[in-house]
Amino acid sequence: MDLTYSAEENAFRMEVRAWLEANVPSAPLPSFDASREGFEAHREWERKLSEGNWGMVTWPKEYGGRALDLIQWLIFEEEYWRAGAPLRVNQNGIFLLGPTLMEFGTPEQKARFLTAMASGEEIWAQAWSEPQAGSDLAAVRSTARREGDEYVLNGHKIWSSRAVFADWAFGLFRSDPGSERHKGLSLIFFPLNAPGVRVQAIPQIDGETGFAEIFLEDVRVPAFNRLGDEGQGWHICMATAGFERGLMLRSPARFQMAAKRLVELYRKHEAECDPAIRDAVLQAHMDAEAYALSIYSTASRLIAGGKIGAEASTNKIFWSEMDIAMHRTALAILGARAELVRAAPAAGEDARWLEGYFFSLAGPIYAGSNEIQKNIIAERMLGLPRG
Amino acid sequence: MDFRFTDEQKMTAEAVEGLLADLCQASDLRRLMESGDARDEKRWTALVEMGLQGALVAEEEGGLGLKPADFVLVAEACGRAGLPEPLVDNAGVAIPLLADIVRATGAGADLLEQALAGEITVAAAHPVNAFIADADTAGAIIAIWNDELFVVTPDAVELVRQQSSDPFRRLFTLAARPSSAVVSLPLSEAQAYLDAALDRGALFSAAQLAGIAQRAVDLGVAYSKERMQFGKPIGSYQAVKHLLATAQVKIEFVRPVIYAAAAATPDRNVFSRSRISHAKIMASEAADLACRTSVQVHGAMGYSWEVDVHFFLKRALALASWWGDARFHRARVATRVFGHPLGADQTFPKG
Ligand SMILES: Cc1cc2nc3c(=O)[nH]c(=O)nc-3n(C[C@H](O)[C@H](O)[C@H](O)COP(=O)(O)OP(=O)(O)OC[C@H]3O[C@@H](n4cnc5c(N)ncnc54)[C@H](O)[C@@H]3O)c2cc1C
């Protein structure tokens, strides 16, 4: 064990820091959920990142990456969050589909999709869930009917984040009409502006849009858009979900910065706080560090050739619960002002804690609910009998 | 010793529950929200006609002379229904406070009379609250500026709206010192009345929070019976059952505290204050857990605007710090725990 950064890693950190200092927009960008304008501002930022080859540092150079390892990715993320850089509007693409494409895509598919993804030219949404297929994803009913060199897509997807403004979606479809459950599914890409696609925004808990329903009616896409073999969709989705829960979706830096801001908030209001709040603030710091250390150890293991397993599920539970706890603590510090939204004159910047709190409530739901994750941990990690 | 509500107490609450069942469904809430109106006139008129605004004012002062224990179930019912109109703070806190001020100063009797008749509502500032709720619709405002307390009519104040995430909360601060006043007195002279108002405010907030908690669990239960995944209702999975059961346990162990606190409120001593604070802390926790649980059980639906849970989640969040947040109330419990006799014979101490 050697828990020191190499000279090369330190130099890399400085390089990232210098680039971000020179390039991160000084004012926060408008939300990518609320308006086309905000979405496009984030796309522009993705373009800028990719111009510096900073879009996905772990990707091969030919697709706009730097071929760096996961420790360097963590360093990049630390600097990225430290700099307060914009949220990644293409997170479903770069963090989820990207690694999956790398594993399952043909060379032609990689060439077609990865570069445009890294540059933000094509922003992706995930279209897996359906009204009747949430936790029970294998219950998807949307169909992909093969006709010559094309698939004809039909069905109804729901809760697709950023689909309102995104360009493409990767969807899970039943390609074998007689099949059931996990069999006969395929992962197929479709443009969100294709004829027959209708996207309808769904207002979220705070009244803002953020996810959408997608209605597909005889949408024709080339068979080229299928990732992996026909019928391999479930297997591919589970690999993607592993990336999602395990590593990429929520890097530790996000929570370490939230914990730091929480400590700053506490210090500002220390005189009004009591030991219960103080303890919760310390807990937030410890949890964020525990998460970071755990991810560093996973990253080391993966670099050495290990595979991500059921511990992806433990990560997802840990960060989602930590996120809620941190935001609840911040609201406890804000006291009477906790309920105010940004428009309230007495709220100011502190309203971001309430916004963050609402979003944190979704954490135990998306990317596979925490109840489902606990079942996975119990059955696959601990070997308990299946219920 | 008889820890039960009387038939009369139950009947009052049932009457309110019945009215709210008719006029305060989630669809009514959504209609009001979309209209942008401060209140639903039909519902508010019906509530006023029940005559509860004078509930806690002495009979000789024109009220019903009821006690907090007579009103606590009404507050719980209002919480459960997510009532937008200010029945609880108006009748439970602000009107009795105005009555105290009128009795002490001899001024403002006509405003009290109008409030008791249901012609106007009273909105009250309090040092423990950062805002005045429902000041824009009130006919009388008990305002605080620096260390003075005022009773004013709406024309004497300039209000600044402070938007809450709860679409039905109407919060305000004052832009300036009131330009004129029916009553003005140093805050210190009103301290005893403000302390009593705080106790009532915290108690009835706790009761509303318990109602909110129960509603959140009820919504979660109803959805879990209906929603099918893996070929079964999600409520058949132990993980879901346990989430809801855990929230229900919290509710069961806060209700008796609230009810005992209601009975003790008139005592106005260290024990009654501690019990009210205990109720407020635990009711906030129960409502917080129940609402988050309900969101979780609803899955992505629970994170959508379309499902009603978020109304209750936001009200719970607001009431958790209304009339004193957890820090404030923990300090009052500490005063009792670290400064007074404890033990098995101290459940119902006399001050
Ligand atoms: C903010 C947000 C963004 C999202 N973005 C996307 C996206 O971009 N693309 C996409 O495809 N989907 C997305 N989703 C959907 C997400 O994947 C689903 O919400 C999730 O899979 C749960 O499904 P559900 O909402 O239908 O809940 P349900 O499956 O109906 O679950 C409801 C409750 O029942 C519990 N439950 C269900 N089955 C069991 C069981 N067997 N044992 C124990 N408990 C069980 C769940 O844990 C949950 O508490 C998003 C969701 C949210 C909240």
Short mmCIF file of C-alpha atoms in Angstrom, two decimals, chain A residues 130-136 159 181 202-207 211 269 272-274 276-277 324 328 331-341 343-347 354 357-359 361-362 364-365 369-372, chain B residues 128-131 160-166 169 171 173 227-232 239-240 243 285 288-289 292 295-296 298-306 310 313-314 317-319 321-322 325-328 330-331:
data_model
loop_
_atom_site.label_atom_id
_atom_site.label_comp_id
_atom_site.label_asym_id
_atom_site.label_seq_id
_atom_site.Cartn_x
_atom_site.Cartn_y
_atom_site.Cartn_z
CA GLU A 130 -41.47 2.25 -18.58
CA PRO A 131 -44.63 2.91 -16.61
CA GLN A 132 -44.89 -0.76 -15.70
CA ALA A 133 -41.17 -1.48 -15.70
CA GLY A 134 -39.31 0.42 -12.97
CA SER A 135 -37.53 -1.76 -10.46
CA ASP A 136 -38.77 -4.65 -12.55
CA TRP A 159 -38.51 9.20 -16.39
CA ARG A 181 -38.47 -11.17 -18.93
CA ILE A 202 -42.69 15.62 -16.56
CA PRO A 203 -42.55 18.25 -13.81
CA GLN A 204 -40.53 17.11 -10.80
CA ILE A 205 -41.06 17.52 -7.08
CA ASP A 206 -39.88 21.15 -7.24
CA GLY A 207 -42.14 21.96 -10.20
CA PHE A 211 -37.20 14.04 -16.87
CA HIS A 269 -23.89 29.82 12.20
CA GLU A 272 -26.79 29.14 16.91
CA CYS A 273 -25.88 25.46 16.65
CA ASP A 274 -25.93 22.76 19.29
CA ALA A 276 -26.52 17.50 17.66
CA ILE A 277 -25.89 19.68 14.63
CA ILE A 324 -29.72 13.20 2.13
CA ARG A 328 -30.87 17.66 6.10
CA LEU A 331 -31.49 22.66 6.49
CA ALA A 332 -31.28 22.18 10.26
CA ILE A 333 -28.60 24.88 10.38
CA LEU A 334 -30.67 27.24 8.22
CA GLY A 335 -33.61 26.75 10.59
CA ALA A 336 -36.51 29.02 9.75
CA ARG A 337 -34.96 29.98 6.41
CA ALA A 338 -34.65 26.34 5.28
CA GLU A 339 -38.05 26.36 3.58
CA LEU A 340 -37.34 29.40 1.39
CA VAL A 341 -36.84 29.10 -2.35
CA ALA A 343 -36.97 33.82 -5.22
CA ALA A 344 -37.33 34.79 -1.54
CA PRO A 345 -35.28 37.89 -0.69
CA ALA A 346 -34.21 36.36 2.63
CA ALA A 347 -32.99 33.14 1.01
CA LEU A 354 -33.09 23.15 -0.30
CA TYR A 357 -32.16 18.41 -0.60
CA PHE A 358 -35.03 17.80 -3.00
CA PHE A 359 -32.65 16.30 -5.52
CA LEU A 361 -34.44 12.50 -2.25
CA ALA A 362 -34.27 11.00 -5.74
CA PRO A 364 -32.39 6.26 -3.28
CA ILE A 365 -34.79 5.85 -6.23
CA SER A 369 -33.79 1.74 -5.84
CA ASN A 370 -31.98 1.21 -2.55
CA GLU A 371 -34.36 -1.58 -1.60
CA ILE A 372 -33.39 -3.45 -4.74
CA VAL B 128 -38.91 32.68 17.35
CA ASN B 129 -40.26 32.89 13.79
CA ALA B 130 -38.38 34.61 11.00
CA PHE B 131 -41.59 35.45 9.15
CA VAL B 160 -42.19 41.66 1.69
CA ARG B 161 -43.12 38.21 0.41
CA GLN B 162 -40.69 35.44 1.29
CA GLN B 163 -41.48 32.52 -1.01
CA SER B 164 -41.63 29.12 0.63
CA SER B 165 -41.20 25.86 -1.24
CA ASP B 166 -44.64 25.01 0.17
CA ARG B 169 -47.39 29.04 2.75
CA LEU B 171 -44.71 34.22 4.46
CA THR B 173 -41.28 40.12 6.55
CA ARG B 227 -48.43 -0.63 -7.69
CA MET B 228 -47.33 -3.95 -9.17
CA GLN B 229 -43.70 -4.88 -9.84
CA PHE B 230 -42.36 -8.39 -10.41
CA GLY B 231 -45.96 -9.55 -10.60
CA LYS B 232 -46.89 -8.54 -7.05
CA ALA B 239 -38.50 -3.98 2.34
CA VAL B 240 -41.51 -1.80 1.53
CA LEU B 243 -40.19 1.23 5.49
CA GLU B 285 -38.85 13.76 12.94
CA ASP B 288 -39.76 14.01 8.00
CA LEU B 289 -39.30 10.26 8.00
CA ARG B 292 -39.35 10.73 2.81
CA VAL B 295 -41.54 9.46 -1.62
CA GLN B 296 -39.36 6.36 -1.59
CA HIS B 298 -43.73 5.87 -4.68
CA GLY B 299 -40.46 5.50 -6.60
CA ALA B 300 -40.00 8.03 -9.40
CA MET B 301 -43.70 8.90 -9.05
CA GLY B 302 -42.88 10.23 -5.59
CA TYR B 303 -40.33 12.54 -7.15
CA SER B 304 -42.90 13.95 -9.55
CA TRP B 305 -45.15 16.95 -9.12
CA GLU B 306 -48.14 14.88 -10.12
CA HIS B 310 -44.64 16.59 -2.09
CA LEU B 313 -43.17 16.83 2.44
CA LYS B 314 -42.90 20.60 1.99
CA LEU B 317 -40.21 20.80 6.20
CA ALA B 318 -41.72 24.21 6.89
CA LEU B 319 -43.39 23.29 10.16
CA SER B 321 -38.75 25.01 12.09
CA TRP B 322 -41.99 26.95 12.58
CA ASP B 325 -36.69 24.45 15.32
CA ALA B 326 -35.14 21.34 16.83
CA ARG B 327 -32.23 23.25 18.38
CA PHE B 328 -34.56 25.63 20.13
CA ARG B 330 -33.83 20.60 22.48
CA ALA B 331 -32.61 23.44 24.69
#
